[in-house]
mmCIF file of C-alpha atoms and ligand atoms in Angstrom:
data_model
loop_
_atom_site.group_PDB
_atom_site.id
_atom_site.type_symbol
_atom_site.label_atom_id
_atom_site.label_comp_id
_atom_site.label_asym_id
_atom_site.label_seq_id
_atom_site.Cartn_x
_atom_site.Cartn_y
_atom_site.Cartn_z
ATOM 1 C CA UNK A 27 -14.912 -18.354 -17.437
ATOM 2 C CA UNK A 28 -15.103 -18.312 -13.628
ATOM 3 C CA UNK A 29 -18.223 -17.022 -11.867
ATOM 4 C CA UNK A 30 -18.748 -15.212 -8.576
ATOM 5 C CA UNK A 31 -18.356 -17.777 -5.826
ATOM 6 C CA UNK A 32 -21.430 -18.736 -3.815
ATOM 7 C CA UNK A 33 -19.636 -18.730 -0.453
ATOM 8 C CA UNK A 34 -16.911 -16.616 1.114
ATOM 9 C CA UNK A 35 -15.399 -16.271 4.577
ATOM 10 C CA UNK A 36 -14.111 -12.909 5.796
ATOM 11 C CA UNK A 37 -11.756 -12.958 8.785
ATOM 12 C CA UNK A 38 -10.945 -9.567 10.331
ATOM 13 C CA UNK A 39 -13.751 -7.063 10.779
ATOM 14 C CA UNK A 40 -12.073 -3.708 11.080
ATOM 15 C CA UNK A 41 -13.548 -1.005 8.835
ATOM 16 C CA UNK A 42 -12.049 -2.717 5.790
ATOM 17 C CA UNK A 43 -13.281 -6.250 6.521
ATOM 18 C CA UNK A 44 -16.719 -4.842 7.366
ATOM 19 C CA UNK A 45 -16.851 -3.064 3.996
ATOM 20 C CA UNK A 46 -15.886 -6.291 2.183
ATOM 21 C CA UNK A 47 -18.528 -8.277 4.076
ATOM 22 C CA UNK A 48 -21.299 -5.788 3.226
ATOM 23 C CA UNK A 49 -20.412 -5.887 -0.433
ATOM 24 C CA UNK A 50 -20.344 -9.679 -0.532
ATOM 25 C CA UNK A 51 -23.732 -9.882 1.226
ATOM 26 C CA UNK A 52 -25.208 -7.321 -1.200
ATOM 27 C CA UNK A 53 -24.169 -9.627 -4.080
ATOM 28 C CA UNK A 54 -26.064 -12.469 -2.478
ATOM 29 C CA UNK A 55 -22.963 -14.416 -1.458
ATOM 30 C CA UNK A 56 -23.293 -16.664 1.611
ATOM 31 C CA UNK A 57 -20.765 -14.812 3.813
ATOM 32 C CA UNK A 58 -19.278 -16.278 6.949
ATOM 33 C CA UNK A 59 -17.329 -13.977 9.273
ATOM 34 C CA UNK A 60 -15.009 -14.312 12.252
ATOM 35 C CA UNK A 61 -13.341 -11.586 14.317
ATOM 36 C CA UNK A 62 -11.290 -11.681 17.515
ATOM 37 C CA UNK A 63 -13.648 -9.102 19.027
ATOM 38 C CA UNK A 64 -16.950 -10.796 18.221
ATOM 39 C CA UNK A 65 -19.118 -7.699 18.789
ATOM 40 C CA UNK A 66 -17.690 -6.125 15.628
ATOM 41 C CA UNK A 67 -19.763 -8.687 13.730
ATOM 42 C CA UNK A 68 -23.135 -7.608 15.259
ATOM 43 C CA UNK A 69 -24.282 -5.269 12.467
ATOM 44 C CA UNK A 70 -23.014 -7.613 9.782
ATOM 45 C CA UNK A 71 -24.977 -10.518 11.268
ATOM 46 C CA UNK A 72 -28.041 -8.280 11.280
ATOM 47 C CA UNK A 73 -27.358 -7.664 7.570
ATOM 48 C CA UNK A 74 -27.145 -11.408 6.802
ATOM 49 C CA UNK A 75 -23.600 -12.573 7.615
ATOM 50 C CA UNK A 76 -23.066 -15.833 9.519
ATOM 51 C CA UNK A 77 -20.790 -15.499 12.559
ATOM 52 C CA UNK A 78 -18.592 -18.554 12.962
ATOM 53 C CA UNK A 79 -17.786 -19.516 16.580
ATOM 54 C CA UNK A 80 -14.115 -20.275 15.880
ATOM 55 C CA UNK A 81 -11.568 -19.529 13.140
ATOM 56 C CA UNK A 82 -11.646 -23.257 12.198
ATOM 57 C CA UNK A 83 -15.436 -23.081 11.680
ATOM 58 C CA UNK A 84 -14.986 -19.913 9.610
ATOM 59 C CA UNK A 85 -12.365 -21.589 7.389
ATOM 60 C CA UNK A 86 -14.425 -24.776 7.038
ATOM 61 C CA UNK A 87 -17.434 -22.753 5.852
ATOM 62 C CA UNK A 88 -16.010 -21.602 2.452
ATOM 63 C CA UNK A 89 -13.284 -22.376 -0.058
ATOM 64 C CA UNK A 90 -12.384 -18.692 -0.386
ATOM 65 C CA UNK A 91 -11.007 -17.162 2.823
ATOM 66 C CA UNK A 92 -10.469 -13.358 2.688
ATOM 67 C CA UNK A 93 -8.298 -11.904 5.457
ATOM 68 C CA UNK A 94 -8.331 -8.250 6.461
ATOM 69 C CA UNK A 95 -6.042 -7.891 9.478
ATOM 70 C CA UNK A 96 -3.597 -5.362 10.878
ATOM 71 C CA UNK A 97 -0.578 -7.448 9.755
ATOM 72 C CA UNK A 98 0.452 -10.968 8.765
ATOM 73 C CA UNK A 99 1.223 -11.987 12.342
ATOM 74 C CA UNK A 100 -2.519 -11.725 13.034
ATOM 75 C CA UNK A 101 -3.053 -14.297 10.259
ATOM 76 C CA UNK A 102 -0.768 -16.789 12.015
ATOM 77 C CA UNK A 103 -2.377 -16.037 15.404
ATOM 78 C CA UNK A 104 -5.847 -16.783 13.965
ATOM 79 C CA UNK A 105 -5.145 -19.585 11.480
ATOM 80 C CA UNK A 106 -2.565 -21.651 13.355
ATOM 81 C CA UNK A 107 -5.278 -23.247 15.517
ATOM 82 C CA UNK A 108 -7.206 -23.920 12.260
ATOM 83 C CA UNK A 109 -4.427 -25.618 10.224
ATOM 84 C CA UNK A 110 -6.290 -28.921 10.197
ATOM 85 C CA UNK A 111 -8.979 -27.427 7.937
ATOM 86 C CA UNK A 112 -6.763 -25.324 5.654
ATOM 87 C CA UNK A 113 -6.112 -27.994 3.037
ATOM 88 C CA UNK A 114 -7.762 -27.172 -0.322
ATOM 89 C CA UNK A 115 -8.651 -23.591 0.738
ATOM 90 C CA UNK A 116 -7.684 -20.397 -1.038
ATOM 91 C CA UNK A 117 -6.430 -17.695 1.332
ATOM 92 C CA UNK A 118 -6.606 -14.147 -0.052
ATOM 93 C CA UNK A 119 -4.758 -11.971 2.422
ATOM 94 C CA UNK A 120 -5.631 -8.292 1.908
ATOM 95 C CA UNK A 121 -3.697 -7.188 5.017
ATOM 96 C CA UNK A 122 -0.724 -4.828 4.879
ATOM 97 C CA UNK A 123 2.811 -6.127 5.530
ATOM 98 C CA UNK A 124 6.143 -6.545 3.776
ATOM 99 C CA UNK A 125 6.584 -8.451 0.443
ATOM 100 C CA UNK A 126 8.782 -10.964 2.283
ATOM 101 C CA UNK A 127 5.904 -11.623 4.734
ATOM 102 C CA UNK A 128 3.667 -12.443 1.754
ATOM 103 C CA UNK A 129 6.240 -14.841 0.308
ATOM 104 C CA UNK A 130 6.678 -16.638 3.643
ATOM 105 C CA UNK A 131 2.893 -16.787 4.117
ATOM 106 C CA UNK A 132 2.516 -18.401 0.692
ATOM 107 C CA UNK A 133 5.044 -21.064 1.707
ATOM 108 C CA UNK A 134 3.284 -21.534 5.066
ATOM 109 C CA UNK A 135 -0.118 -21.898 3.366
ATOM 110 C CA UNK A 136 1.310 -24.397 0.839
ATOM 111 C CA UNK A 137 2.778 -26.442 3.678
ATOM 112 C CA UNK A 138 -0.830 -26.840 4.946
ATOM 113 C CA UNK A 139 -2.251 -27.600 1.491
ATOM 114 C CA UNK A 140 -3.747 -24.112 0.917
ATOM 115 C CA UNK A 141 -3.234 -21.724 -2.023
ATOM 116 C CA UNK A 142 -2.262 -18.138 -1.207
ATOM 117 C CA UNK A 143 -2.980 -14.868 -2.974
ATOM 118 C CA UNK A 144 -1.752 -11.595 -1.517
ATOM 119 C CA UNK A 145 -3.423 -8.273 -2.091
ATOM 120 C CA UNK A 146 -3.109 -4.592 -1.296
ATOM 121 C CA UNK A 147 -6.298 -2.513 -1.258
ATOM 122 C CA UNK A 148 -5.531 0.980 -2.548
ATOM 123 C CA UNK A 149 -8.567 2.893 -1.247
ATOM 124 C CA UNK A 150 -10.120 3.600 2.165
ATOM 125 C CA UNK A 151 -13.126 1.465 3.327
ATOM 126 C CA UNK A 152 -15.947 3.837 2.099
ATOM 127 C CA UNK A 153 -14.511 3.706 -1.432
ATOM 128 C CA UNK A 154 -14.249 -0.117 -1.639
ATOM 129 C CA UNK A 155 -16.592 -1.419 -4.301
ATOM 130 C CA UNK A 156 -17.084 2.077 -5.769
ATOM 131 C CA UNK A 157 -15.636 3.691 -8.901
ATOM 132 C CA UNK A 158 -11.931 4.357 -8.430
ATOM 133 C CA UNK A 159 -11.421 1.403 -6.077
ATOM 134 C CA UNK A 160 -8.613 -0.939 -7.051
ATOM 135 C CA UNK A 161 -6.523 -3.671 -5.439
ATOM 136 C CA UNK A 162 -3.181 -5.161 -6.382
ATOM 137 C CA UNK A 163 -3.001 -8.950 -6.371
ATOM 138 C CA UNK A 164 -0.247 -11.497 -6.835
ATOM 139 C CA UNK A 165 0.100 -15.238 -6.529
ATOM 140 C CA UNK A 166 -0.758 -18.244 -8.698
ATOM 141 C CA UNK A 167 -2.602 -17.004 -11.823
ATOM 142 C CA UNK A 168 -4.943 -19.961 -12.186
ATOM 143 C CA UNK A 169 -6.128 -19.541 -8.569
ATOM 144 C CA UNK A 170 -6.500 -15.770 -8.984
ATOM 145 C CA UNK A 171 -8.496 -16.209 -12.203
ATOM 146 C CA UNK A 172 -10.864 -18.599 -10.458
ATOM 147 C CA UNK A 173 -11.794 -15.994 -7.829
ATOM 148 C CA UNK A 174 -11.247 -12.792 -9.835
ATOM 149 C CA UNK A 175 -14.996 -12.227 -10.430
ATOM 150 C CA UNK A 176 -15.606 -12.369 -6.663
ATOM 151 C CA UNK A 177 -12.617 -10.200 -5.802
ATOM 152 C CA UNK A 178 -13.776 -7.666 -8.428
ATOM 153 C CA UNK A 179 -16.786 -6.933 -6.225
ATOM 154 C CA UNK A 180 -14.333 -4.957 -4.059
ATOM 155 C CA UNK A 181 -13.040 -2.898 -7.017
ATOM 156 C CA UNK A 182 -10.864 -3.234 -10.081
ATOM 157 C CA UNK A 183 -8.389 -6.128 -9.699
ATOM 158 C CA UNK A 184 -4.836 -5.443 -10.821
ATOM 159 C CA UNK A 185 -2.949 -8.749 -11.010
ATOM 160 C CA UNK A 186 0.824 -8.082 -10.942
ATOM 161 C CA UNK A 187 2.323 -11.582 -11.260
ATOM 162 C CA UNK A 188 2.910 -14.938 -9.660
ATOM 163 C CA UNK A 189 5.449 -13.805 -7.031
ATOM 164 C CA UNK A 190 3.270 -13.457 -3.913
ATOM 165 C CA UNK A 191 5.410 -10.503 -2.794
ATOM 166 C CA UNK A 192 4.518 -8.355 -5.820
ATOM 167 C CA UNK A 193 1.137 -7.084 -4.599
ATOM 168 C CA UNK A 194 2.799 -5.772 -1.430
ATOM 169 C CA UNK A 195 5.619 -4.243 -3.479
ATOM 170 C CA UNK A 196 3.163 -2.208 -5.553
ATOM 171 C CA UNK A 197 0.978 -1.425 -2.518
ATOM 172 C CA UNK A 198 3.895 -0.264 -0.358
ATOM 173 C CA UNK A 199 5.413 1.681 -3.294
ATOM 174 C CA UNK A 200 2.270 3.768 -3.641
ATOM 175 C CA UNK A 201 1.938 4.198 0.102
ATOM 176 C CA UNK A 202 5.579 5.269 0.122
ATOM 177 C CA UNK A 203 4.668 8.129 -2.236
ATOM 178 C CA UNK A 204 1.532 8.917 -0.264
ATOM 179 C CA UNK A 205 3.083 9.010 3.201
ATOM 180 C CA UNK A 206 6.201 10.973 2.208
ATOM 181 C CA UNK A 207 4.197 13.402 0.049
ATOM 182 C CA UNK A 208 1.669 14.067 2.799
ATOM 183 C CA UNK A 209 4.526 14.674 5.235
ATOM 184 C CA UNK A 210 6.022 17.139 2.721
ATOM 185 C CA UNK A 211 2.705 18.952 2.282
ATOM 186 C CA UNK A 212 2.180 19.287 6.029
ATOM 187 C CA UNK A 213 5.777 20.360 6.625
ATOM 188 C CA UNK A 214 5.324 23.114 4.036
ATOM 189 C CA UNK A 215 2.013 24.034 5.725
ATOM 190 C CA UNK A 216 3.746 24.337 9.118
ATOM 191 C CA UNK A 217 6.502 26.411 7.527
ATOM 192 C CA UNK A 218 4.015 28.926 6.084
ATOM 193 C CA UNK A 219 1.965 28.910 9.298
ATOM 194 C CA UNK A 220 5.062 30.245 11.092
ATOM 195 C CA UNK A 221 4.645 33.329 8.897
ATOM 196 C CA UNK A 222 0.957 33.564 9.798
ATOM 197 C CA UNK A 223 -0.331 31.972 6.551
ATOM 198 C CA UNK A 224 -3.303 29.641 7.097
ATOM 199 C CA UNK A 225 -3.724 26.174 5.615
ATOM 200 C CA UNK A 226 -6.736 27.464 3.636
ATOM 201 C CA UNK A 227 -4.630 30.241 2.042
ATOM 202 C CA UNK A 228 -1.920 27.765 1.145
ATOM 203 C CA UNK A 229 -4.328 25.132 -0.230
ATOM 204 C CA UNK A 230 -4.703 26.386 -3.840
ATOM 205 C CA UNK A 231 -0.904 26.701 -4.174
ATOM 206 C CA UNK A 232 -0.393 23.215 -2.767
ATOM 207 C CA UNK A 233 -3.041 21.764 -5.090
ATOM 208 C CA UNK A 234 -1.699 23.523 -8.153
ATOM 209 C CA UNK A 235 1.817 22.331 -7.451
ATOM 210 C CA UNK A 236 0.784 18.742 -6.837
ATOM 211 C CA UNK A 237 -1.193 18.768 -10.126
ATOM 212 C CA UNK A 238 1.829 20.041 -11.960
ATOM 213 C CA UNK A 239 4.247 17.542 -10.353
ATOM 214 C CA UNK A 240 3.515 14.482 -12.563
ATOM 215 C CA UNK A 241 3.946 16.641 -15.676
ATOM 216 C CA UNK A 242 7.258 17.911 -14.359
ATOM 217 C CA UNK A 243 8.511 14.391 -13.573
ATOM 218 C CA UNK A 244 7.433 13.223 -17.032
ATOM 219 C CA UNK A 245 9.208 16.184 -18.712
ATOM 220 C CA UNK A 246 12.347 15.367 -16.731
ATOM 221 C CA UNK A 247 11.953 11.754 -17.952
ATOM 222 C CA UNK A 248 12.851 10.750 -14.431
ATOM 223 C CA UNK A 249 11.611 7.117 -14.775
ATOM 224 C CA UNK A 250 13.613 6.644 -17.999
ATOM 225 C CA UNK A 251 16.663 8.073 -16.200
ATOM 226 C CA UNK A 252 16.334 5.517 -13.393
ATOM 227 C CA UNK A 253 16.328 2.775 -16.055
ATOM 228 C CA UNK A 254 19.243 4.190 -18.085
ATOM 229 C CA UNK A 255 21.380 5.442 -15.175
ATOM 230 C CA UNK A 256 21.972 8.730 -17.026
ATOM 231 C CA UNK A 257 20.683 11.867 -15.247
ATOM 232 C CA UNK A 258 20.358 15.001 -17.362
ATOM 233 C CA UNK A 259 21.646 17.895 -15.253
ATOM 234 C CA UNK A 260 22.179 20.806 -17.621
ATOM 235 C CA UNK A 261 19.170 22.823 -16.439
ATOM 236 C CA UNK A 262 19.220 21.880 -12.749
ATOM 237 C CA UNK A 263 22.099 19.996 -11.239
ATOM 238 C CA UNK A 264 22.575 18.316 -7.883
ATOM 239 C CA UNK A 265 24.984 20.939 -6.461
ATOM 240 C CA UNK A 266 22.262 23.564 -6.922
ATOM 241 C CA UNK A 267 19.569 21.221 -5.561
ATOM 242 C CA UNK A 268 21.680 20.296 -2.466
ATOM 243 C CA UNK A 269 22.127 24.018 -1.784
ATOM 244 C CA UNK A 270 18.358 24.368 -2.162
ATOM 245 C CA UNK A 271 17.707 21.625 0.406
ATOM 246 C CA UNK A 272 20.187 23.316 2.726
ATOM 247 C CA UNK A 273 18.161 26.540 2.445
ATOM 248 C CA UNK A 274 14.908 24.740 3.217
ATOM 249 C CA UNK A 275 16.474 23.034 6.251
ATOM 250 C CA UNK A 276 17.840 26.321 7.620
ATOM 251 C CA UNK A 277 14.649 28.207 6.821
ATOM 252 C CA UNK A 278 12.704 25.512 8.780
ATOM 253 C CA UNK A 279 15.050 25.939 11.724
ATOM 254 C CA UNK A 280 14.619 29.725 11.614
ATOM 255 C CA UNK A 281 10.871 29.210 11.500
ATOM 256 C CA UNK A 282 11.083 27.061 14.656
ATOM 257 C CA UNK A 283 9.496 24.026 13.017
ATOM 258 C CA UNK A 284 10.675 20.412 12.864
ATOM 259 C CA UNK A 285 13.645 19.915 10.564
ATOM 260 C CA UNK A 286 13.778 16.074 10.491
ATOM 261 C CA UNK A 287 12.195 15.799 7.082
ATOM 262 C CA UNK A 288 14.260 18.391 5.127
ATOM 263 C CA UNK A 289 17.395 17.277 6.964
ATOM 264 C CA UNK A 290 16.815 13.672 5.843
ATOM 265 C CA UNK A 291 16.323 14.708 2.199
ATOM 266 C CA UNK A 292 19.322 17.041 2.459
ATOM 267 C CA UNK A 293 21.462 14.096 3.658
ATOM 268 C CA UNK A 294 20.440 12.120 0.545
ATOM 269 C CA UNK A 295 21.256 15.079 -1.734
ATOM 270 C CA UNK A 296 24.631 15.650 -0.032
ATOM 271 C CA UNK A 297 25.537 11.962 -0.405
ATOM 272 C CA UNK A 298 24.559 12.102 -4.111
ATOM 273 C CA UNK A 299 26.969 15.029 -4.628
ATOM 274 C CA UNK A 300 29.659 13.285 -2.565
ATOM 275 C CA UNK A 301 29.380 10.276 -4.877
ATOM 276 C CA UNK A 302 30.212 12.437 -7.891
ATOM 277 C CA UNK A 303 26.756 13.260 -9.269
ATOM 278 C CA UNK A 304 27.079 17.027 -8.574
ATOM 279 C CA UNK A 305 26.686 17.963 -12.263
ATOM 280 C CA UNK A 306 23.894 15.381 -12.836
ATOM 281 C CA UNK A 307 20.183 15.990 -12.494
ATOM 282 C CA UNK A 308 17.758 15.429 -9.606
ATOM 283 C CA UNK A 309 17.066 11.867 -10.742
ATOM 284 C CA UNK A 310 20.576 10.906 -9.657
ATOM 285 C CA UNK A 311 19.483 10.728 -5.999
ATOM 286 C CA UNK A 312 18.014 7.401 -7.130
ATOM 287 C CA UNK A 313 21.592 6.048 -7.141
ATOM 288 C CA UNK A 314 21.824 6.686 -3.384
ATOM 289 C CA UNK A 315 18.286 5.547 -2.620
ATOM 290 C CA UNK A 316 18.728 2.166 -4.314
ATOM 291 C CA UNK A 317 22.191 1.652 -2.923
ATOM 292 C CA UNK A 318 22.606 3.347 0.512
ATOM 293 C CA UNK A 319 26.027 3.924 2.048
ATOM 294 C CA UNK A 320 27.102 1.078 4.343
HETATM 295 P P1 NDP B 3 -8.122 -2.461 11.796
HETATM 296 O O1 NDP B 3 -6.840 -2.277 12.478
HETATM 297 O O2 NDP B 3 -9.267 -1.589 12.204
HETATM 298 O O3 NDP B 3 -8.667 -3.985 11.901
HETATM 299 C C1 NDP B 3 -7.756 -4.969 11.886
HETATM 300 C C2 NDP B 3 -8.412 -6.311 12.191
HETATM 301 O O4 NDP B 3 -7.312 -7.132 12.569
HETATM 302 C C3 NDP B 3 -9.409 -6.328 13.334
HETATM 303 O O5 NDP B 3 -10.432 -7.234 12.969
HETATM 304 C C4 NDP B 3 -8.590 -6.868 14.509
HETATM 305 O O6 NDP B 3 -9.336 -7.615 15.444
HETATM 306 C C5 NDP B 3 -7.693 -7.841 13.765
HETATM 307 N N1 NDP B 3 -6.459 -8.188 14.468
HETATM 308 C C6 NDP B 3 -5.325 -7.478 14.595
HETATM 309 N N2 NDP B 3 -4.396 -8.145 15.273
HETATM 310 C C7 NDP B 3 -4.967 -9.346 15.583
HETATM 311 C C8 NDP B 3 -4.469 -10.501 16.245
HETATM 312 N N3 NDP B 3 -3.228 -10.582 16.725
HETATM 313 N N4 NDP B 3 -5.331 -11.558 16.342
HETATM 314 C C9 NDP B 3 -6.573 -11.501 15.851
HETATM 315 N N5 NDP B 3 -7.081 -10.424 15.192
HETATM 316 C C10 NDP B 3 -6.263 -9.373 15.039
HETATM 317 O O7 NDP B 3 -7.764 -2.352 10.247
HETATM 318 P P2 NDP B 3 -8.581 -1.943 8.927
HETATM 319 O O8 NDP B 3 -9.862 -2.715 8.848
HETATM 320 O O9 NDP B 3 -8.619 -0.478 8.806
HETATM 321 O O10 NDP B 3 -7.557 -2.497 7.862
HETATM 322 C C11 NDP B 3 -7.359 -3.846 7.618
HETATM 323 C C12 NDP B 3 -6.182 -3.985 6.665
HETATM 324 O O11 NDP B 3 -6.450 -3.225 5.457
HETATM 325 C C13 NDP B 3 -4.869 -3.433 7.247
HETATM 326 O O12 NDP B 3 -3.810 -4.280 6.886
HETATM 327 C C14 NDP B 3 -4.733 -2.071 6.558
HETATM 328 O O13 NDP B 3 -3.356 -1.681 6.404
HETATM 329 C C15 NDP B 3 -5.363 -2.331 5.219
HETATM 330 N N6 NDP B 3 -5.907 -1.097 4.596
HETATM 331 C C16 NDP B 3 -6.672 -0.269 5.353
HETATM 332 C C17 NDP B 3 -7.117 0.911 4.830
HETATM 333 C C18 NDP B 3 -7.965 1.836 5.653
HETATM 334 O O14 NDP B 3 -8.091 2.995 5.226
HETATM 335 N N7 NDP B 3 -8.523 1.382 6.764
HETATM 336 C C19 NDP B 3 -6.800 1.295 3.445
HETATM 337 C C20 NDP B 3 -6.043 0.306 2.721
HETATM 338 C C21 NDP B 3 -5.619 -0.830 3.300
HETATM 339 P P3 NDP B 3 -10.086 -6.860 16.633
HETATM 340 O O15 NDP B 3 -11.349 -6.270 16.056
HETATM 341 O O16 NDP B 3 -10.361 -7.931 17.640
HETATM 342 O O17 NDP B 3 -9.148 -5.794 17.170
#
């Protein structure tokens, strides 16, 4: 069984990379850091990290290189001048980007003799390393297994498969739910505010509904429907739902608030009806979402 590695390099010291570095130092790992803005390393150096003068020195210092950057372009910007020392290294990129970026990065790393694991951290920096923290990973299983005990310091590791794009697929899928749901919650809040209702008054209703939502989706067997392509519409069909979205869009206009969000959902519902799913259930919008009109 693999053990926690004795050395790690962290490149990228935003709030996330700083949290990683602190956790690695706390575990007694010799932790080398590099960041474009060197001053972001000051407190970490005081806590025991070693600041490398260049990305090449940072890479040379450890076999495991953990990246925490704004996007994958930043990885190329930083590591391209260090390609001569990449051979034999394991790059674990925990930065956000598209699945295709992860796949291309894995090929790029391989072309320089390095192994590549992609990851998506599913919690904010203060939660990293604490109960509830988890990270999706994908890439070569033998390489992941070798460093899993070290990566587990950051939280539960959820390995999704050898395709390096998979971690970003899962990560972006959950963020997709988060960002669209939060937009929905705040749109509803603005709608009620136009009637003088405060956010605090709305909060228990919002919470209650969001708690009930997973149960409702399970009862509707909406995931099974997406797999079978059959959408049960006897109790609530798409013609009724599209009319409902129309009401929300018009009510938002009357309220003087932004209508972009309900209008976008309404367009999807209308297209679903136009494609002949009017008597099918809400799950049938999946047919439009997975296969948009040209
Ligand atoms: P920040 O944007 O605060 O930090 C990003 C890091 O990337 C900094 O070290 C920055 O350097 C560096 N960077 C960006 N562009 C370049 C470049 N072209 N060349 C060199 N360095 C560059 O991000 P976070 O620490 O918040 O997040 C890091 C990653 O983790 C992101 O991909 C984010 O999506 C993901 N994540 C973040 C969460 C959060 O709540 N913060 C939650 C889950 C995931 P410099 O300091 O010089 O600007």
